[in-house]
Short mmCIF file of C-alpha atoms in Angstrom, two decimals:
data_model
loop_
_atom_site.label_atom_id
_atom_site.label_comp_id
_atom_site.label_asym_id
_atom_site.label_seq_id
_atom_site.Cartn_x
_atom_site.Cartn_y
_atom_site.Cartn_z
CA MET A 1 19.81 -5.47 13.24
CA SER A 2 16.15 -4.77 12.54
CA LEU A 3 16.84 -3.19 9.14
CA VAL A 4 17.21 -5.10 5.90
CA LEU A 5 18.44 -2.13 3.86
CA ASP A 6 22.23 -2.34 3.65
CA ALA A 7 24.36 0.12 5.60
CA SER A 8 25.74 1.94 2.56
CA ALA A 9 22.21 2.66 1.32
CA GLN A 10 21.22 3.84 4.83
CA ASP A 11 24.16 6.24 4.77
CA LEU A 12 23.49 7.46 1.23
CA LEU A 13 19.83 8.22 1.82
CA PHE A 14 19.61 9.09 5.51
CA ARG A 15 22.59 8.95 7.83
CA GLU A 16 25.34 10.75 5.92
CA ALA A 17 23.28 12.82 3.48
CA ARG A 18 22.83 16.42 4.51
CA THR A 19 20.87 19.39 3.23
CA ALA A 20 23.25 21.28 0.94
CA ASN A 21 23.57 25.05 1.00
CA THR A 22 26.41 25.37 -1.54
CA PHE A 23 27.15 23.39 -4.70
CA THR A 24 29.96 22.71 -7.17
CA ASP A 25 29.54 23.83 -10.81
CA GLU A 26 28.96 20.28 -12.03
CA PRO A 27 25.72 20.28 -14.05
CA VAL A 28 22.72 18.08 -13.24
CA THR A 29 21.45 16.42 -16.39
CA ASP A 30 17.93 15.62 -17.58
CA GLU A 31 19.02 11.97 -17.64
CA GLN A 32 19.70 12.13 -13.91
CA ILE A 33 16.29 13.67 -13.17
CA GLN A 34 14.60 11.09 -15.36
CA ALA A 35 16.40 8.25 -13.53
CA ILE A 36 15.31 9.76 -10.21
CA TYR A 37 11.70 10.09 -11.33
CA ASP A 38 11.62 6.59 -12.80
CA LEU A 39 12.71 5.24 -9.40
CA VAL A 40 10.57 7.26 -6.99
CA LYS A 41 7.40 7.16 -9.07
CA TYR A 42 6.78 3.68 -7.64
CA ALA A 43 6.48 4.83 -4.03
CA PRO A 44 2.93 4.69 -2.68
CA THR A 45 0.20 7.32 -2.40
CA ALA A 46 -3.50 7.12 -1.58
CA PHE A 47 -5.54 5.80 -4.53
CA ASN A 48 -2.33 6.00 -6.58
CA GLN A 49 -2.85 9.76 -6.72
CA GLN A 50 0.06 11.45 -8.46
CA PRO A 51 -0.39 15.19 -7.97
CA LEU A 52 3.33 16.01 -7.94
CA ARG A 53 4.53 18.22 -10.79
CA ILE A 54 8.17 19.23 -11.23
CA VAL A 55 9.37 22.34 -13.05
CA LEU A 56 13.09 22.25 -13.81
CA VAL A 57 14.42 25.80 -13.93
CA ARG A 58 17.20 25.71 -16.52
CA SER A 59 17.12 29.03 -18.42
CA ALA A 60 18.57 32.28 -17.07
CA GLU A 61 15.18 33.85 -17.59
CA GLY A 62 13.42 31.11 -15.64
CA ARG A 63 15.91 31.47 -12.80
CA GLU A 64 15.26 35.21 -12.64
CA ARG A 65 11.49 34.66 -12.58
CA LEU A 66 11.91 32.26 -9.65
CA VAL A 67 14.56 33.99 -7.54
CA LYS A 68 12.52 37.14 -7.14
CA HIS A 69 9.85 35.16 -5.27
CA MET A 70 12.31 33.48 -2.88
CA ALA A 71 12.90 34.75 0.66
CA GLU A 72 15.97 36.98 0.80
CA GLY A 73 18.03 34.39 2.69
CA ASN A 74 17.31 31.77 0.01
CA GLN A 75 18.05 33.98 -3.02
CA PRO A 76 21.85 33.53 -3.24
CA LYS A 77 21.75 29.72 -3.14
CA THR A 78 18.76 29.55 -5.49
CA SER A 79 20.75 31.75 -7.91
CA ALA A 80 23.87 29.61 -7.65
CA ALA A 81 22.65 26.00 -7.58
CA PRO A 82 23.36 23.98 -10.78
CA LEU A 83 19.69 23.07 -11.02
CA VAL A 84 16.57 24.25 -9.22
CA ALA A 85 13.30 22.32 -9.23
CA ILE A 86 9.90 23.71 -8.30
CA LEU A 87 7.76 20.97 -6.73
CA ALA A 88 4.04 21.65 -6.97
CA ALA A 89 0.77 19.81 -6.43
CA ASP A 90 -1.70 19.66 -9.32
CA ASN A 91 -5.09 20.17 -7.69
CA GLU A 92 -6.78 18.72 -10.76
CA PHE A 93 -4.97 15.37 -10.39
CA HIS A 94 -8.32 13.59 -10.13
CA GLU A 95 -8.74 13.78 -13.91
CA GLU A 96 -6.06 11.07 -14.14
CA LEU A 97 -7.58 8.71 -11.57
CA PRO A 98 -9.66 6.63 -14.01
CA THR A 99 -6.48 5.62 -15.85
CA GLN A 100 -4.10 5.63 -12.86
CA PHE A 101 -6.33 3.71 -10.44
CA PRO A 102 -8.23 1.37 -12.77
CA HIS A 103 -9.38 -0.83 -9.84
CA PHE A 104 -11.84 1.84 -8.79
CA PRO A 105 -12.51 4.32 -11.59
CA GLN A 106 -15.46 5.84 -9.71
CA ALA A 107 -13.06 7.39 -7.19
CA LYS A 108 -12.71 10.49 -9.35
CA ASP A 109 -16.35 11.48 -9.02
CA LEU A 110 -17.23 9.80 -5.73
CA PHE A 111 -14.45 11.35 -3.67
CA PHE A 112 -12.93 14.26 -5.53
CA SER A 113 -15.70 16.31 -7.07
CA GLU A 114 -15.11 19.13 -4.56
CA ARG A 115 -12.08 21.34 -5.10
CA SER A 116 -11.39 21.73 -1.36
CA VAL A 117 -11.24 17.95 -0.92
CA ARG A 118 -8.92 17.67 -3.92
CA GLU A 119 -6.63 20.41 -2.61
CA GLN A 120 -6.25 18.64 0.71
CA ALA A 121 -5.50 15.32 -0.98
CA ALA A 122 -3.10 16.99 -3.44
CA THR A 123 -1.17 18.64 -0.60
CA LEU A 124 -0.86 15.43 1.39
CA ASN A 125 0.00 13.11 -1.47
CA GLY A 126 2.09 15.70 -3.32
CA SER A 127 4.13 16.15 -0.12
CA LEU A 128 4.59 12.40 0.22
CA GLN A 129 5.84 12.37 -3.36
CA ALA A 130 8.10 15.38 -2.68
CA GLY A 131 9.70 13.41 0.18
CA TYR A 132 10.26 10.45 -2.14
CA PHE A 133 11.77 12.78 -4.78
CA ILE A 134 14.20 14.30 -2.25
CA LEU A 135 15.40 10.81 -1.31
CA GLY A 136 15.66 10.02 -5.03
CA ILE A 137 18.02 12.97 -5.49
CA ARG A 138 20.23 11.38 -2.85
CA ALA A 139 19.89 7.99 -4.56
CA ALA A 140 21.50 9.64 -7.61
CA GLY A 141 24.51 10.69 -5.51
CA LEU A 142 23.39 14.31 -5.50
CA ALA A 143 22.54 16.63 -2.64
CA ALA A 144 19.18 18.33 -2.20
CA GLY A 145 18.52 21.72 -0.65
CA PRO A 146 14.74 21.87 -0.16
CA MET A 147 13.27 25.25 0.75
CA THR A 148 9.85 26.53 1.77
CA GLY A 149 10.87 30.15 2.29
CA PHE A 150 9.21 31.89 -0.66
CA ASP A 151 6.12 33.82 -1.72
CA ALA A 152 3.91 30.86 -2.60
CA ALA A 153 1.17 32.93 -4.23
CA GLY A 154 3.83 34.69 -6.32
CA ILE A 155 5.34 31.42 -7.56
CA ASP A 156 1.90 29.96 -8.30
CA LYS A 157 0.94 32.99 -10.37
CA GLU A 158 4.31 33.14 -12.14
CA PHE A 159 4.65 29.49 -13.10
CA PHE A 160 1.09 28.15 -12.96
CA PRO A 161 -1.10 30.98 -14.24
CA GLU A 162 -4.02 28.60 -14.91
CA GLY A 163 -4.57 28.51 -11.14
CA ASP A 164 -4.63 24.73 -10.78
CA HIS A 165 -1.26 24.15 -9.04
CA SER A 166 0.05 24.92 -5.55
CA VAL A 167 3.81 25.10 -4.96
CA LEU A 168 5.00 22.79 -2.17
CA ALA A 169 8.78 23.33 -2.10
CA VAL A 170 11.69 24.60 -4.17
CA VAL A 171 14.70 22.30 -4.24
CA ASN A 172 18.29 23.16 -5.12
CA ILE A 173 20.07 20.15 -6.64
CA GLY A 174 23.75 19.45 -7.28
CA LYS A 175 27.00 18.11 -5.88
CA PRO A 176 27.72 19.66 -2.48
CA GLY A 177 30.28 22.49 -2.56
CA THR A 178 32.57 24.04 0.04
CA ASP A 179 31.14 24.41 3.55
CA SER A 180 27.87 23.07 2.19
CA TRP A 181 26.27 22.41 5.54
CA PHE A 182 26.33 23.41 9.18
CA PRO A 183 29.26 21.64 10.87
CA THR A 184 27.04 20.00 13.46
CA ARG A 185 23.84 18.31 12.43
CA SER A 186 20.69 19.68 14.02
CA PRO A 187 19.22 17.41 16.69
CA ARG A 188 16.33 15.05 16.15
CA LEU A 189 13.49 14.25 18.53
CA ALA A 190 13.99 11.03 20.48
CA TYR A 191 11.87 7.98 19.74
CA ASP A 192 9.90 8.43 22.97
CA GLU A 193 9.03 12.02 22.07
CA VAL A 194 7.48 10.94 18.78
CA VAL A 195 6.06 7.44 19.27
CA THR A 196 3.39 6.42 21.78
CA THR A 197 1.48 3.17 22.14
CA VAL A 198 -2.18 2.59 22.88
CA MET B 1 23.38 4.32 -14.80
CA SER B 2 22.48 7.68 -13.25
CA LEU B 3 21.70 6.19 -9.86
CA VAL B 4 24.27 5.48 -7.16
CA LEU B 5 21.88 3.54 -4.91
CA ASP B 6 22.47 -0.16 -5.51
CA ALA B 7 19.87 -2.20 -7.37
CA SER B 8 18.82 -4.33 -4.40
CA ALA B 9 18.06 -1.20 -2.37
CA GLN B 10 16.11 0.25 -5.32
CA ASP B 11 14.05 -2.92 -5.43
CA LEU B 12 13.52 -3.09 -1.66
CA LEU B 13 12.33 0.52 -1.34
CA PHE B 14 10.70 1.28 -4.68
CA ARG B 15 10.63 -1.18 -7.56
CA GLU B 16 9.52 -4.44 -5.94
CA ALA B 17 7.81 -3.15 -2.80
CA ARG B 18 4.04 -2.98 -3.05
CA THR B 19 1.23 -1.65 -0.90
CA ALA B 20 0.07 -4.63 1.17
CA ASN B 21 -3.60 -5.43 1.74
CA THR B 22 -3.13 -8.70 3.66
CA PHE B 23 -0.49 -9.73 6.19
CA THR B 24 0.92 -12.84 7.87
CA ASP B 25 0.53 -13.25 11.66
CA GLU B 26 4.20 -12.44 12.32
CA PRO B 27 4.32 -9.66 14.90
CA VAL B 28 6.03 -6.31 14.32
CA THR B 29 8.17 -5.44 17.34
CA ASP B 30 8.88 -2.13 19.06
CA GLU B 31 12.56 -2.73 18.21
CA GLN B 32 11.70 -2.74 14.51
CA ILE B 33 9.74 0.52 14.78
CA GLN B 34 12.56 2.11 16.77
CA ALA B 35 15.11 1.06 14.13
CA ILE B 36 12.87 2.53 11.42
CA TYR B 37 12.44 5.80 13.29
CA ASP B 38 16.15 6.05 14.08
CA LEU B 39 16.87 5.78 10.35
CA VAL B 40 14.24 8.04 8.83
CA LYS B 41 14.48 10.78 11.47
CA TYR B 42 17.52 12.08 9.56
CA ALA B 43 15.64 12.90 6.37
CA PRO B 44 15.18 16.62 5.77
CA THR B 45 12.34 19.00 6.53
CA ALA B 46 12.04 22.78 6.46
CA PHE B 47 13.73 24.39 9.48
CA ASN B 48 14.24 20.88 10.84
CA GLN B 49 10.56 20.89 11.76
CA GLN B 50 9.52 17.51 13.14
CA PRO B 51 5.73 17.57 13.44
CA LEU B 52 5.25 13.83 12.81
CA ARG B 53 3.79 11.86 15.70
CA ILE B 54 3.21 8.11 15.58
CA VAL B 55 0.65 6.21 17.65
CA LEU B 56 1.20 2.44 17.61
CA VAL B 57 -2.10 0.69 18.10
CA ARG B 58 -1.25 -2.49 20.02
CA SER B 59 -4.11 -3.18 22.45
CA ALA B 60 -7.41 -4.75 21.46
CA GLU B 61 -9.15 -1.74 22.95
CA GLY B 62 -7.01 0.69 20.90
CA ARG B 63 -7.73 -1.29 17.75
CA GLU B 64 -11.45 -1.08 18.41
CA ARG B 65 -11.26 2.67 19.01
CA LEU B 66 -9.48 3.10 15.67
CA VAL B 67 -11.36 0.67 13.42
CA LYS B 68 -14.72 2.34 14.01
CA HIS B 69 -13.38 5.55 12.39
CA MET B 70 -12.01 3.79 9.30
CA ALA B 71 -13.91 3.70 6.00
CA GLU B 72 -15.84 0.47 5.64
CA GLY B 73 -13.53 -0.88 2.94
CA ASN B 74 -10.50 -0.35 5.20
CA GLN B 75 -11.97 -1.90 8.36
CA PRO B 76 -11.16 -5.59 7.70
CA LYS B 77 -7.48 -4.99 6.93
CA THR B 78 -7.10 -2.49 9.78
CA SER B 79 -8.58 -5.13 12.10
CA ALA B 80 -6.27 -7.88 10.82
CA ALA B 81 -2.86 -6.21 10.36
CA PRO B 82 -0.20 -7.24 12.92
CA LEU B 83 0.45 -3.58 13.73
CA VAL B 84 -1.35 -0.36 12.84
CA ALA B 85 0.25 3.08 13.18
CA ILE B 86 -1.60 6.39 13.23
CA LEU B 87 0.55 9.10 11.65
CA ALA B 88 -0.38 12.61 12.76
CA ALA B 89 1.02 16.13 12.57
CA ASP B 90 1.53 18.02 15.83
CA ASN B 91 0.40 21.56 15.04
CA GLU B 92 2.31 22.83 18.08
CA PHE B 93 5.66 21.57 16.74
CA HIS B 94 7.04 25.11 16.84
CA GLU B 95 7.59 24.80 20.61
CA GLU B 96 10.52 22.50 19.79
CA LEU B 97 12.16 24.75 17.20
CA PRO B 98 14.50 26.58 19.58
CA THR B 99 16.15 23.27 20.55
CA GLN B 100 15.72 21.51 17.17
CA PHE B 101 16.90 24.36 14.95
CA PRO B 102 19.51 26.08 17.13
CA HIS B 103 20.95 28.02 14.16
CA PHE B 104 17.91 30.27 14.16
CA PRO B 105 16.00 30.08 17.44
CA GLN B 106 13.89 33.11 16.52
CA ALA B 107 12.08 31.05 13.87
CA LYS B 108 9.52 29.92 16.42
CA ASP B 109 8.16 33.41 17.04
CA LEU B 110 9.05 35.08 13.74
CA PHE B 111 7.37 32.56 11.48
CA PHE B 112 5.04 30.37 13.49
CA SER B 113 3.12 32.54 15.90
CA GLU B 114 -0.09 32.06 13.88
CA ARG B 115 -1.86 28.73 14.20
CA SER B 116 -2.96 28.67 10.53
CA VAL B 117 0.66 29.08 9.40
CA ARG B 118 1.74 26.31 11.74
CA GLU B 119 -0.99 23.97 10.52
CA GLN B 120 0.09 24.44 6.93
CA ALA B 121 3.74 23.80 7.80
CA ALA B 122 2.82 20.80 9.98
CA THR B 123 0.80 19.24 7.15
CA LEU B 124 3.57 19.71 4.58
CA ASN B 125 6.48 18.62 6.75
CA GLY B 126 4.52 15.93 8.57
CA SER B 127 3.59 14.46 5.16
CA LEU B 128 7.23 14.54 4.05
CA GLN B 129 8.09 12.67 7.24
CA ALA B 130 5.22 10.23 6.66
CA GLY B 131 6.71 9.43 3.25
CA TYR B 132 10.11 8.83 4.82
CA PHE B 133 8.51 6.58 7.47
CA ILE B 134 6.72 4.49 4.82
CA LEU B 135 10.04 3.92 3.03
CA GLY B 136 11.60 3.09 6.42
CA ILE B 137 9.01 0.34 6.92
CA ARG B 138 10.22 -1.14 3.65
CA ALA B 139 13.85 -0.69 4.74
CA ALA B 140 13.01 -3.03 7.64
CA GLY B 141 11.82 -5.70 5.21
CA LEU B 142 8.19 -5.07 6.07
CA ALA B 143 5.26 -4.02 3.92
CA ALA B 144 3.22 -0.88 4.50
CA GLY B 145 -0.45 -0.37 3.75
CA PRO B 146 -1.03 3.38 4.08
CA MET B 147 -4.64 4.55 4.10
CA THR B 148 -6.40 7.91 4.06
CA GLY B 149 -9.95 6.55 4.00
CA PHE B 150 -11.19 7.41 7.51
CA ASP B 151 -13.13 9.99 9.50
CA ALA B 152 -10.26 12.37 10.27
CA ALA B 153 -12.19 14.47 12.76
CA GLY B 154 -13.24 11.30 14.55
CA ILE B 155 -9.67 10.01 14.84
CA ASP B 156 -8.40 13.41 15.99
CA LYS B 157 -11.02 13.58 18.71
CA GLU B 158 -10.52 9.95 19.76
CA PHE B 159 -6.74 9.89 19.96
CA PHE B 160 -5.76 13.56 20.31
CA PRO B 161 -8.47 15.10 22.50
CA GLU B 162 -6.25 18.14 23.30
CA GLY B 163 -6.98 19.37 19.76
CA ASP B 164 -3.38 19.97 18.73
CA HIS B 165 -2.85 17.08 16.28
CA SER B 166 -4.21 16.33 12.80
CA VAL B 167 -4.18 12.76 11.51
CA LEU B 168 -2.38 12.39 8.16
CA ALA B 169 -2.58 8.67 7.42
CA VAL B 170 -3.14 5.29 9.05
CA VAL B 171 -0.63 2.62 8.08
CA ASN B 172 -0.97 -1.15 8.36
CA ILE B 173 2.43 -2.78 8.90
CA GLY B 174 3.57 -6.40 8.63
CA LYS B 175 4.88 -9.13 6.39
CA PRO B 176 2.75 -9.42 3.24
CA GLY B 177 0.25 -12.29 3.33
CA THR B 178 -1.61 -14.25 0.67
CA ASP B 179 -2.82 -12.26 -2.35
CA SER B 180 -1.52 -9.16 -0.63
CA TRP B 181 -1.71 -6.88 -3.65
CA PHE B 182 -3.41 -6.41 -6.99
CA PRO B 183 -1.77 -8.75 -9.55
CA THR B 184 -0.89 -5.89 -11.88
CA ARG B 185 0.68 -2.74 -10.55
CA SER B 186 -1.26 0.44 -11.18
CA PRO B 187 0.29 2.65 -13.86
CA ARG B 188 2.45 5.67 -13.18
CA LEU B 189 2.48 8.97 -15.04
CA ALA B 190 5.26 9.24 -17.61
CA TYR B 191 8.19 11.57 -17.01
CA ASP B 192 6.93 14.02 -19.64
CA GLU B 193 3.54 14.24 -17.95
CA VAL B 194 5.12 15.29 -14.66
CA VAL B 195 8.30 17.20 -15.49
CA THR B 196 8.55 20.39 -17.53
CA THR B 197 11.48 22.73 -18.09
CA VAL B 198 11.57 26.52 -18.18
#
C-alpha cells in the first residue's frame, strides 16, 4: 500500500524480471537502445555527472574482441546474446560539467582537478547510471544479463586505448530464451539485515 | 513506442521526478521504507551480492552526528528533511554469499578472499543498489535528494566504527516542498555523446 508505482510496473522492473542467461534470436534495435537511454538519462547523479559510456557490440569482429576478455563461464552467453553492451565510466567526465551543471560551473576545477577524485566519482555515478540502464532494459520489455566476470584491464585497453575509461559491467541484452534463468530465485537479505535506525 | 513501461510509470520514476532540495513536514514512515526495500531488493547485482546497508537517521542526536560531517552547502537541507538515509557498502558482504548465491557457494573464497577485491565489488554493486533504492523512493511517491558532498572518512568513523563499511551517498527523503528544485532541469548528454557502436 505504501507504493504509488502500479503493480504491473513493479513486476516488469523488479518482481518478475530476472537476469537472463539465454536469449531468443530476436534482434535488439538501435531504436530500442535510444528509447532506453532517453528514459534513464533523467535519473539523478551527483552534480549531474554523467560518466556512463555505452559501447554496443554489433559486428562479428567487435564480438570477438570482447569475448576473449570475458571469464570462461561468461563466454558462451556473451557470444550468443543478440546484443552486448559494454558499460564504462569516463574518468574525464568533468570536462562536461560546465555545460551539464550550469548552476555551479566552478565544480569542474574546484572538486575534480585530481584524477583519483574523478575516478572515484566516475565509478560511483557511473554505477548508479548502470543500474538505471539495467532497469531501462527491462522497461523496454527486454531482459538484461549483467556480468562483471572479465579481464577489466584487457577490455579497457581493447576498447578504450586512450586510457580515460574504466569498464564497469558487460550486459547481454535480448528476449529471454529457453531455461533462461535458475528455476528458483536467489534469496535476498531481509529488511532487518540491511536497514538500521539511529 | 519502444518502451513497454507505461507512461505514468516513466513519469513517476524518470521524466517528471526531480532531485528535491526542500521538503514538506510530512513524515516518512518505516512502512514506506520497508515497502521500498522489498521492491528494489529484487534488482540484479553480480553474484547476487548485496553490500548495500541503509542507516535511517531518525533521532535528533543521530541527525546532529550526521550533519556535522556534511558539506556546508548540504547542512541546511540535511537538517530539515523529514528523513535522511545513509547508504553504505558493507565490504564484508562476501560472508553472505554462500547463503545468497547458493548456485556457487565457492564464490566467497575463490573470488573475494582479498579485501581490495571485495571493496571494489562492494562499491560497484552497492552503487547499483543505491540507484535502485533512489528509484524505489520515487516509486513510493516520495522525492529523493541524494548527496555526495560530505566527509566520507568522518561518516564511516562515526556510524561504522568497526571499519567494515564505506559510505556511498546520503539521501534526503520526503515530499517535495516549496521551490524544491531548480526551475530548469539540467541538460543531459545526447545519445550520440554516450553510445557508440563497434
